[in-house]
mmCIF file of N, CA, C and O in Angstrom:
data_model
loop_
_atom_site.group_PDB
_atom_site.id
_atom_site.type_symbol
_atom_site.label_atom_id
_atom_site.label_comp_id
_atom_site.label_asym_id
_atom_site.label_seq_id
_atom_site.Cartn_x
_atom_site.Cartn_y
_atom_site.Cartn_z
ATOM 1 N N HIS S 16 -62.137 21.021 -70.905
ATOM 2 C CA HIS S 16 -60.903 21.782 -70.936
ATOM 3 C C HIS S 16 -59.711 20.963 -70.460
ATOM 4 O O HIS S 16 -58.626 21.491 -70.348
ATOM 5 N N GLY S 17 -59.941 19.703 -70.118
ATOM 6 C CA GLY S 17 -58.838 18.874 -69.658
ATOM 7 C C GLY S 17 -58.718 18.910 -68.149
ATOM 8 O O GLY S 17 -59.572 19.424 -67.446
ATOM 9 N N SER S 18 -57.617 18.360 -67.676
ATOM 10 C CA SER S 18 -57.393 18.325 -66.235
ATOM 11 C C SER S 18 -55.962 18.731 -65.930
ATOM 12 O O SER S 18 -55.095 18.725 -66.807
ATOM 13 N N VAL S 19 -55.731 19.089 -64.682
ATOM 14 C CA VAL S 19 -54.390 19.437 -64.216
ATOM 15 C C VAL S 19 -54.123 18.667 -62.927
ATOM 16 O O VAL S 19 -55.057 18.263 -62.232
ATOM 17 N N SER S 20 -52.868 18.502 -62.619
ATOM 18 C CA SER S 20 -52.504 17.810 -61.379
ATOM 19 C C SER S 20 -52.832 18.706 -60.192
ATOM 20 O O SER S 20 -53.003 19.926 -60.331
ATOM 21 N N ARG S 21 -52.920 18.111 -59.032
ATOM 22 C CA ARG S 21 -53.222 18.868 -57.810
ATOM 23 C C ARG S 21 -52.165 19.947 -57.575
ATOM 24 O O ARG S 21 -52.477 21.068 -57.219
ATOM 25 N N ASN S 22 -50.890 19.600 -57.764
ATOM 26 C CA ASN S 22 -49.812 20.578 -57.573
ATOM 27 C C ASN S 22 -49.936 21.741 -58.541
ATOM 28 O O ASN S 22 -49.755 22.904 -58.164
ATOM 29 N N SER S 23 -50.258 21.449 -59.794
ATOM 30 C CA SER S 23 -50.438 22.511 -60.791
ATOM 31 C C SER S 23 -51.628 23.388 -60.439
ATOM 32 O O SER S 23 -51.574 24.612 -60.590
ATOM 33 N N LEU S 24 -52.685 22.758 -59.960
ATOM 34 C CA LEU S 24 -53.868 23.507 -59.560
ATOM 35 C C LEU S 24 -53.548 24.450 -58.413
ATOM 36 O O LEU S 24 -53.926 25.621 -58.439
ATOM 37 N N HIS S 25 -52.837 23.967 -57.411
ATOM 38 C CA HIS S 25 -52.481 24.815 -56.273
ATOM 39 C C HIS S 25 -51.613 25.994 -56.706
ATOM 40 O O HIS S 25 -51.804 27.117 -56.223
ATOM 41 N N LYS S 26 -50.687 25.755 -57.604
ATOM 42 C CA LYS S 26 -49.857 26.853 -58.110
ATOM 43 C C LYS S 26 -50.708 27.879 -58.848
ATOM 44 O O LYS S 26 -50.512 29.084 -58.701
ATOM 45 N N ALA S 27 -51.661 27.407 -59.627
ATOM 46 C CA ALA S 27 -52.539 28.322 -60.363
ATOM 47 C C ALA S 27 -53.430 29.114 -59.405
ATOM 48 O O ALA S 27 -53.639 30.314 -59.597
ATOM 49 N N LEU S 28 -53.939 28.469 -58.371
ATOM 50 C CA LEU S 28 -54.812 29.153 -57.414
ATOM 51 C C LEU S 28 -54.088 30.275 -56.680
ATOM 52 O O LEU S 28 -54.704 31.279 -56.312
ATOM 53 N N LEU S 29 -52.792 30.128 -56.469
ATOM 54 C CA LEU S 29 -52.029 31.142 -55.747
ATOM 55 C C LEU S 29 -51.908 32.451 -56.523
ATOM 56 O O LEU S 29 -51.499 33.462 -55.966
ATOM 57 N N GLN S 30 -52.298 32.450 -57.789
ATOM 58 C CA GLN S 30 -52.277 33.675 -58.589
ATOM 59 C C GLN S 30 -53.487 34.557 -58.292
ATOM 60 O O GLN S 30 -53.547 35.692 -58.740
ATOM 61 N N TYR S 31 -54.462 34.014 -57.567
ATOM 62 C CA TYR S 31 -55.702 34.737 -57.293
ATOM 63 C C TYR S 31 -55.682 35.346 -55.896
ATOM 64 O O TYR S 31 -54.953 34.899 -55.022
ATOM 65 N N ASP S 32 -56.506 36.366 -55.701
ATOM 66 C CA ASP S 32 -56.558 37.072 -54.426
ATOM 67 C C ASP S 32 -57.555 36.469 -53.452
ATOM 68 O O ASP S 32 -57.344 36.519 -52.241
ATOM 69 N N ILE S 33 -58.656 35.938 -53.959
ATOM 70 C CA ILE S 33 -59.739 35.433 -53.111
ATOM 71 C C ILE S 33 -60.318 34.169 -53.742
ATOM 72 O O ILE S 33 -60.455 34.090 -54.961
ATOM 73 N N ALA S 34 -60.679 33.230 -52.891
ATOM 74 C CA ALA S 34 -61.375 32.030 -53.356
ATOM 75 C C ALA S 34 -62.844 32.152 -52.952
ATOM 76 O O ALA S 34 -63.146 32.389 -51.782
ATOM 77 N N ILE S 35 -63.734 32.018 -53.898
ATOM 78 C CA ILE S 35 -65.167 32.069 -53.606
ATOM 79 C C ILE S 35 -65.679 30.640 -53.487
ATOM 80 O O ILE S 35 -65.454 29.815 -54.376
ATOM 81 N N ILE S 36 -66.341 30.364 -52.374
ATOM 82 C CA ILE S 36 -66.902 29.038 -52.151
ATOM 83 C C ILE S 36 -68.419 29.175 -52.042
ATOM 84 O O ILE S 36 -68.945 29.542 -50.995
ATOM 85 N N PRO S 37 -69.124 28.898 -53.142
ATOM 86 C CA PRO S 37 -70.588 28.912 -53.107
ATOM 87 C C PRO S 37 -71.093 27.508 -52.758
ATOM 88 O O PRO S 37 -70.588 26.523 -53.277
ATOM 89 N N LEU S 38 -72.033 27.438 -51.865
ATOM 90 C CA LEU S 38 -72.612 26.144 -51.515
ATOM 91 C C LEU S 38 -74.089 26.202 -51.876
ATOM 92 O O LEU S 38 -74.873 26.884 -51.223
ATOM 93 N N LEU S 39 -74.447 25.516 -52.939
ATOM 94 C CA LEU S 39 -75.826 25.570 -53.417
ATOM 95 C C LEU S 39 -76.772 24.725 -52.587
ATOM 96 O O LEU S 39 -77.887 25.137 -52.293
ATOM 97 N N ASN S 40 -76.333 23.535 -52.223
ATOM 98 C CA ASN S 40 -77.179 22.635 -51.447
ATOM 99 C C ASN S 40 -76.484 22.302 -50.139
ATOM 100 O O ASN S 40 -75.474 21.600 -50.136
ATOM 101 N N ARG S 41 -77.027 22.811 -49.061
ATOM 102 C CA ARG S 41 -76.434 22.569 -47.755
ATOM 103 C C ARG S 41 -76.649 21.115 -47.354
ATOM 104 O O ARG S 41 -77.729 20.568 -47.488
ATOM 105 N N ILE S 42 -75.577 20.503 -46.861
ATOM 106 C CA ILE S 42 -75.650 19.140 -46.342
ATOM 107 C C ILE S 42 -75.360 19.239 -44.849
ATOM 108 O O ILE S 42 -74.239 19.557 -44.448
ATOM 109 N N TYR S 43 -76.356 19.015 -44.034
ATOM 110 C CA TYR S 43 -76.203 19.160 -42.591
ATOM 111 C C TYR S 43 -75.141 18.216 -42.053
ATOM 112 O O TYR S 43 -75.080 17.045 -42.416
ATOM 113 N N GLY S 44 -74.274 18.768 -41.191
ATOM 114 C CA GLY S 44 -73.197 17.986 -40.604
ATOM 115 C C GLY S 44 -71.985 17.857 -41.503
ATOM 116 O O GLY S 44 -71.033 17.159 -41.179
ATOM 117 N N SER S 45 -71.995 18.554 -42.632
ATOM 118 C CA SER S 45 -70.899 18.471 -43.588
ATOM 119 C C SER S 45 -70.368 19.871 -43.880
ATOM 120 O O SER S 45 -71.118 20.840 -43.872
ATOM 121 N N VAL S 46 -69.082 19.953 -44.121
ATOM 122 C CA VAL S 46 -68.426 21.225 -44.420
ATOM 123 C C VAL S 46 -67.661 21.057 -45.729
ATOM 124 O O VAL S 46 -66.990 20.042 -45.918
ATOM 125 N N PRO S 47 -67.738 22.033 -46.645
ATOM 126 C CA PRO S 47 -66.984 21.917 -47.897
ATOM 127 C C PRO S 47 -65.482 21.799 -47.640
ATOM 128 O O PRO S 47 -64.891 22.636 -46.953
ATOM 129 N N SER S 48 -64.866 20.767 -48.180
ATOM 130 C CA SER S 48 -63.428 20.551 -47.983
ATOM 131 C C SER S 48 -62.602 21.687 -48.581
ATOM 132 O O SER S 48 -61.453 21.897 -48.183
ATOM 133 N N LYS S 49 -63.179 22.426 -49.511
ATOM 134 C CA LYS S 49 -62.452 23.541 -50.137
ATOM 135 C C LYS S 49 -62.053 24.588 -49.103
ATOM 136 O O LYS S 49 -61.052 25.276 -49.278
ATOM 137 N N ILE S 50 -62.820 24.720 -48.025
ATOM 138 C CA ILE S 50 -62.454 25.675 -46.971
ATOM 139 C C ILE S 50 -61.064 25.344 -46.446
ATOM 140 O O ILE S 50 -60.202 26.210 -46.325
ATOM 141 N N PHE S 51 -60.826 24.073 -46.143
ATOM 142 C CA PHE S 51 -59.551 23.659 -45.582
ATOM 143 C C PHE S 51 -58.434 23.717 -46.623
ATOM 144 O O PHE S 51 -57.310 24.119 -46.325
ATOM 145 N N GLU S 52 -58.758 23.336 -47.844
ATOM 146 C CA GLU S 52 -57.763 23.338 -48.909
ATOM 147 C C GLU S 52 -57.300 24.768 -49.212
ATOM 148 O O GLU S 52 -56.096 25.036 -49.306
ATOM 149 N N TYR S 53 -58.239 25.684 -49.365
ATOM 150 C CA TYR S 53 -57.875 27.069 -49.679
ATOM 151 C C TYR S 53 -57.204 27.761 -48.500
ATOM 152 O O TYR S 53 -56.290 28.561 -48.684
ATOM 153 N N ALA S 54 -57.648 27.452 -47.283
ATOM 154 C CA ALA S 54 -57.016 28.042 -46.102
ATOM 155 C C ALA S 54 -55.558 27.599 -46.009
ATOM 156 O O ALA S 54 -54.677 28.399 -45.681
ATOM 157 N N LYS S 55 -55.299 26.336 -46.311
ATOM 158 C CA LYS S 55 -53.918 25.839 -46.269
ATOM 159 C C LYS S 55 -53.041 26.576 -47.272
ATOM 160 O O LYS S 55 -51.862 26.817 -47.025
ATOM 161 N N LEU S 56 -53.627 26.966 -48.398
ATOM 162 C CA LEU S 56 -52.884 27.722 -49.412
ATOM 163 C C LEU S 56 -52.743 29.198 -49.045
ATOM 164 O O LEU S 56 -52.036 29.941 -49.713
ATOM 165 N N GLY S 57 -53.441 29.635 -47.985
ATOM 166 C CA GLY S 57 -53.389 31.037 -47.572
ATOM 167 C C GLY S 57 -54.296 31.927 -48.391
ATOM 168 O O GLY S 57 -54.124 33.146 -48.400
ATOM 169 N N LEU S 58 -55.273 31.344 -49.078
ATOM 170 C CA LEU S 58 -56.204 32.145 -49.875
ATOM 171 C C LEU S 58 -57.352 32.648 -49.002
ATOM 172 O O LEU S 58 -58.030 31.842 -48.360
ATOM 173 N N PRO S 59 -57.581 33.940 -48.971
ATOM 174 C CA PRO S 59 -58.760 34.444 -48.274
ATOM 175 C C PRO S 59 -60.014 33.879 -48.936
ATOM 176 O O PRO S 59 -60.077 33.733 -50.154
ATOM 177 N N ILE S 60 -61.000 33.564 -48.120
ATOM 178 C CA ILE S 60 -62.203 32.897 -48.596
ATOM 179 C C ILE S 60 -63.403 33.829 -48.524
ATOM 180 O O ILE S 60 -63.608 34.507 -47.519
ATOM 181 N N LEU S 61 -64.183 33.824 -49.592
ATOM 182 C CA LEU S 61 -65.488 34.472 -49.574
ATOM 183 C C LEU S 61 -66.484 33.314 -49.613
ATOM 184 O O LEU S 61 -66.625 32.656 -50.632
ATOM 185 N N TYR S 62 -67.116 33.053 -48.476
ATOM 186 C CA TYR S 62 -68.000 31.895 -48.345
ATOM 187 C C TYR S 62 -69.446 32.334 -48.506
ATOM 188 O O TYR S 62 -69.879 33.318 -47.917
ATOM 189 N N PHE S 63 -70.181 31.559 -49.284
ATOM 190 C CA PHE S 63 -71.563 31.900 -49.628
ATOM 191 C C PHE S 63 -72.398 30.635 -49.559
ATOM 192 O O PHE S 63 -72.687 30.017 -50.559
ATOM 193 N N GLY S 64 -72.704 30.209 -48.315
ATOM 194 C CA GLY S 64 -73.441 28.961 -48.223
ATOM 195 C C GLY S 64 -74.068 28.656 -46.884
ATOM 196 O O GLY S 64 -74.821 27.708 -46.766
ATOM 197 N N GLY S 65 -73.770 29.411 -45.861
ATOM 198 C CA GLY S 65 -74.376 29.182 -44.552
ATOM 199 C C GLY S 65 -73.841 27.954 -43.854
ATOM 200 O O GLY S 65 -72.886 27.314 -44.288
ATOM 201 N N GLY S 66 -74.466 27.629 -42.743
ATOM 202 C CA GLY S 66 -74.152 26.421 -41.997
ATOM 203 C C GLY S 66 -72.816 26.433 -41.294
ATOM 204 O O GLY S 66 -72.267 27.477 -40.949
ATOM 205 N N GLU S 67 -72.294 25.235 -41.084
ATOM 206 C CA GLU S 67 -71.053 25.058 -40.335
ATOM 207 C C GLU S 67 -69.860 25.694 -41.037
ATOM 208 O O GLU S 67 -68.940 26.179 -40.388
ATOM 209 N N GLY S 68 -69.874 25.699 -42.350
ATOM 210 C CA GLY S 68 -68.785 26.324 -43.101
ATOM 211 C C GLY S 68 -68.672 27.804 -42.791
ATOM 212 O O GLY S 68 -67.573 28.335 -42.637
ATOM 213 N N GLU S 69 -69.811 28.455 -42.675
ATOM 214 C CA GLU S 69 -69.841 29.879 -42.326
ATOM 215 C C GLU S 69 -69.191 30.098 -40.961
ATOM 216 O O GLU S 69 -68.403 31.027 -40.779
ATOM 217 N N ASP S 70 -69.502 29.236 -40.007
ATOM 218 C CA ASP S 70 -68.927 29.352 -38.662
ATOM 219 C C ASP S 70 -67.415 29.187 -38.697
ATOM 220 O O ASP S 70 -66.690 29.931 -38.036
ATOM 221 N N ILE S 71 -66.932 28.227 -39.475
ATOM 222 C CA ILE S 71 -65.486 27.985 -39.563
ATOM 223 C C ILE S 71 -64.766 29.196 -40.147
ATOM 224 O O ILE S 71 -63.735 29.626 -39.638
ATOM 225 N N VAL S 72 -65.309 29.765 -41.209
ATOM 226 C CA VAL S 72 -64.688 30.933 -41.843
ATOM 227 C C VAL S 72 -64.664 32.113 -40.873
ATOM 228 O O VAL S 72 -63.638 32.773 -40.711
ATOM 229 N N ASN S 73 -65.776 32.355 -40.187
ATOM 230 C CA ASN S 73 -65.842 33.467 -39.228
ATOM 231 C C ASN S 73 -64.939 33.259 -38.025
ATOM 232 O O ASN S 73 -64.151 34.145 -37.666
ATOM 233 N N GLU S 74 -65.046 32.116 -37.384
ATOM 234 C CA GLU S 74 -64.308 31.857 -36.150
ATOM 235 C C GLU S 74 -62.804 31.859 -36.356
ATOM 236 O O GLU S 74 -62.054 32.241 -35.462
ATOM 237 N N ASN S 75 -62.355 31.425 -37.518
ATOM 238 C CA ASN S 75 -60.922 31.341 -37.791
ATOM 239 C C ASN S 75 -60.395 32.500 -38.622
ATOM 240 O O ASN S 75 -59.240 32.476 -39.048
ATOM 241 N N LYS S 76 -61.261 33.482 -38.865
ATOM 242 C CA LYS S 76 -60.874 34.690 -39.615
ATOM 243 C C LYS S 76 -60.204 34.340 -40.947
ATOM 244 O O LYS S 76 -59.132 34.827 -41.277
ATOM 245 N N LEU S 77 -60.906 33.481 -41.704
ATOM 246 C CA LEU S 77 -60.377 33.021 -42.991
ATOM 247 C C LEU S 77 -60.813 33.899 -44.160
ATOM 248 O O LEU S 77 -60.402 33.657 -45.287
ATOM 249 N N GLY S 78 -61.672 34.865 -43.906
ATOM 250 C CA GLY S 78 -62.156 35.727 -44.971
ATOM 251 C C GLY S 78 -63.495 36.336 -44.632
ATOM 252 O O GLY S 78 -63.698 36.807 -43.520
ATOM 253 N N TRP S 79 -64.422 36.285 -45.591
ATOM 254 C CA TRP S 79 -65.711 36.939 -45.474
ATOM 255 C C TRP S 79 -66.843 35.947 -45.706
ATOM 256 O O TRP S 79 -66.671 34.958 -46.408
ATOM 257 N N VAL S 80 -67.993 36.269 -45.155
ATOM 258 C CA VAL S 80 -69.166 35.416 -45.317
ATOM 259 C C VAL S 80 -70.327 36.261 -45.803
ATOM 260 O O VAL S 80 -70.637 37.302 -45.208
ATOM 261 N N ALA S 81 -70.953 35.837 -46.888
ATOM 262 C CA ALA S 81 -72.172 36.473 -47.384
ATOM 263 C C ALA S 81 -73.350 35.592 -46.975
ATOM 264 O O ALA S 81 -73.233 34.362 -46.920
ATOM 265 N N GLU S 82 -74.461 36.217 -46.702
ATOM 266 C CA GLU S 82 -75.653 35.481 -46.301
ATOM 267 C C GLU S 82 -76.063 34.506 -47.405
ATOM 268 O O GLU S 82 -76.184 34.879 -48.569
ATOM 269 N N ALA S 83 -76.285 33.271 -47.016
ATOM 270 C CA ALA S 83 -76.628 32.219 -47.973
ATOM 271 C C ALA S 83 -77.864 32.590 -48.785
ATOM 272 O O ALA S 83 -78.885 32.992 -48.228
ATOM 273 N N GLY S 84 -77.749 32.491 -50.106
ATOM 274 C CA GLY S 84 -78.870 32.747 -51.002
ATOM 275 C C GLY S 84 -79.198 34.207 -51.238
ATOM 276 O O GLY S 84 -80.080 34.532 -52.014
ATOM 277 N N ASN S 85 -78.470 35.125 -50.588
ATOM 278 C CA ASN S 85 -78.751 36.555 -50.702
ATOM 279 C C ASN S 85 -77.703 37.185 -51.633
ATOM 280 O O ASN S 85 -76.621 37.570 -51.198
ATOM 281 N N TYR S 86 -78.058 37.293 -52.907
ATOM 282 C CA TYR S 86 -77.107 37.802 -53.896
ATOM 283 C C TYR S 86 -76.830 39.291 -53.733
ATOM 284 O O TYR S 86 -75.749 39.759 -54.085
ATOM 285 N N GLN S 87 -77.773 40.028 -53.167
ATOM 286 C CA GLN S 87 -77.510 41.442 -52.873
ATOM 287 C C GLN S 87 -76.412 41.553 -51.823
ATOM 288 O O GLN S 87 -75.517 42.385 -51.936
ATOM 289 N N ASP S 88 -76.484 40.706 -50.796
ATOM 290 C CA ASP S 88 -75.468 40.705 -49.753
ATOM 291 C C ASP S 88 -74.115 40.305 -50.334
ATOM 292 O O ASP S 88 -73.090 40.901 -50.003
ATOM 293 N N LEU S 89 -74.104 39.318 -51.215
ATOM 294 C CA LEU S 89 -72.866 38.877 -51.860
ATOM 295 C C LEU S 89 -72.247 40.021 -52.654
ATOM 296 O O LEU S 89 -71.052 40.305 -52.525
ATOM 297 N N ASN S 90 -73.041 40.706 -53.464
ATOM 298 C CA ASN S 90 -72.529 41.824 -54.264
ATOM 299 C C ASN S 90 -72.030 42.966 -53.384
ATOM 300 O O ASN S 90 -70.990 43.567 -53.671
ATOM 301 N N LYS S 91 -72.755 43.249 -52.322
ATOM 302 C CA LYS S 91 -72.350 44.305 -51.390
ATOM 303 C C LYS S 91 -71.022 43.943 -50.730
ATOM 304 O O LYS S 91 -70.137 44.788 -50.601
ATOM 305 N N LEU S 92 -70.882 42.698 -50.336
ATOM 306 C CA LEU S 92 -69.654 42.241 -49.702
ATOM 307 C C LEU S 92 -68.476 42.321 -50.661
ATOM 308 O O LEU S 92 -67.405 42.814 -50.305
ATOM 309 N N ILE S 93 -68.668 41.865 -51.889
ATOM 310 C CA ILE S 93 -67.595 41.931 -52.884
ATOM 311 C C ILE S 93 -67.157 43.382 -53.102
ATOM 312 O O ILE S 93 -65.966 43.681 -53.155
ATOM 313 N N ALA S 94 -68.117 44.279 -53.190
ATOM 314 C CA ALA S 94 -67.806 45.695 -53.404
ATOM 315 C C ALA S 94 -67.072 46.311 -52.212
ATOM 316 O O ALA S 94 -66.322 47.272 -52.372
ATOM 317 N N SER S 95 -67.271 45.742 -51.029
ATOM 318 C CA SER S 95 -66.659 46.316 -49.824
ATOM 319 C C SER S 95 -65.232 45.843 -49.582
ATOM 320 O O SER S 95 -64.524 46.402 -48.753
ATOM 321 N N ILE S 96 -64.798 44.813 -50.276
ATOM 322 C CA ILE S 96 -63.448 44.291 -50.057
ATOM 323 C C ILE S 96 -62.433 45.238 -50.678
ATOM 324 O O ILE S 96 -62.499 45.557 -51.849
ATOM 325 N N ASN S 97 -61.510 45.658 -49.856
ATOM 326 C CA ASN S 97 -60.478 46.589 -50.282
ATOM 327 C C ASN S 97 -59.250 45.788 -50.721
ATOM 328 O O ASN S 97 -58.722 44.987 -49.952
ATOM 329 N N ALA S 98 -58.806 45.997 -51.926
ATOM 330 C CA ALA S 98 -57.661 45.245 -52.464
ATOM 331 C C ALA S 98 -56.419 45.408 -51.596
ATOM 332 O O ALA S 98 -55.597 44.494 -51.519
ATOM 333 N N SER S 99 -56.293 46.527 -50.897
ATOM 334 C CA SER S 99 -55.115 46.737 -50.050
ATOM 335 C C SER S 99 -55.117 45.816 -48.826
ATOM 336 O O SER S 99 -54.085 45.654 -48.172
ATOM 337 N N GLU S 100 -56.268 45.201 -48.505
ATOM 338 C CA GLU S 100 -56.342 44.242 -47.393
ATOM 339 C C GLU S 100 -55.705 42.908 -47.766
ATOM 340 O O GLU S 100 -55.347 42.123 -46.890
ATOM 341 N N LEU S 101 -55.587 42.627 -49.035
ATOM 342 C CA LEU S 101 -55.146 41.320 -49.511
ATOM 343 C C LEU S 101 -53.629 41.254 -49.610
ATOM 344 O O LEU S 101 -53.064 40.991 -50.661
ATOM 345 N N THR S 102 -52.990 41.456 -48.483
ATOM 346 C CA THR S 102 -51.533 41.480 -48.432
ATOM 347 C C THR S 102 -50.963 40.091 -48.173
ATOM 348 O O THR S 102 -51.674 39.177 -47.745
ATOM 349 N N LEU S 103 -49.682 39.958 -48.396
ATOM 350 C CA LEU S 103 -48.989 38.701 -48.097
ATOM 351 C C LEU S 103 -49.110 38.390 -46.617
ATOM 352 O O LEU S 103 -49.326 37.234 -46.231
ATOM 353 N N GLU S 104 -48.991 39.403 -45.780
ATOM 354 C CA GLU S 104 -49.103 39.211 -44.330
ATOM 355 C C GLU S 104 -50.474 38.629 -43.956
ATOM 356 O O GLU S 104 -50.564 37.702 -43.145
ATOM 357 N N TYR S 105 -51.525 39.159 -44.558
ATOM 358 C CA TYR S 105 -52.876 38.650 -44.293
ATOM 359 C C TYR S 105 -53.002 37.194 -44.729
ATOM 360 O O TYR S 105 -53.540 36.359 -44.015
ATOM 361 N N LYS S 106 -52.469 36.874 -45.886
ATOM 362 C CA LYS S 106 -52.539 35.505 -46.402
ATOM 363 C C LYS S 106 -51.733 34.548 -45.518
ATOM 364 O O LYS S 106 -52.126 33.400 -45.319
ATOM 365 N N GLN S 107 -50.623 35.015 -44.968
ATOM 366 C CA GLN S 107 -49.812 34.174 -44.089
ATOM 367 C C GLN S 107 -50.532 33.891 -42.776
ATOM 368 O O GLN S 107 -50.377 32.817 -42.205
ATOM 369 N N LYS S 108 -51.350 34.831 -42.300
ATOM 370 C CA LYS S 108 -52.130 34.610 -41.080
ATOM 371 C C LYS S 108 -53.164 33.515 -41.284
ATOM 372 O O LYS S 108 -53.484 32.772 -40.367
ATOM 373 N N ILE S 109 -53.686 33.452 -42.496
ATOM 374 C CA ILE S 109 -54.688 32.429 -42.795
ATOM 375 C C ILE S 109 -54.025 31.073 -42.735
ATOM 376 O O ILE S 109 -54.521 30.142 -42.159
#
């Protein structure tokens, strides 16, 4: 589909309400850089991967965490998110 510049990508990402970060293969001692990138943009994060990334999202109130590998938990969490929570004020806190 081609590529876009980093600036264009960031502008496009700001059109979305939540960034989902799935981590398929956990790398001990490593955290997905997307957590920091999306947090800087003020995007609430739905993290699905466990480990240190889960701790960062929880401790810094960057969004929600679903239990790693548990798709029922992920679906339940997605269903529980209220669109009215996704305000500009909430995104600015992130």
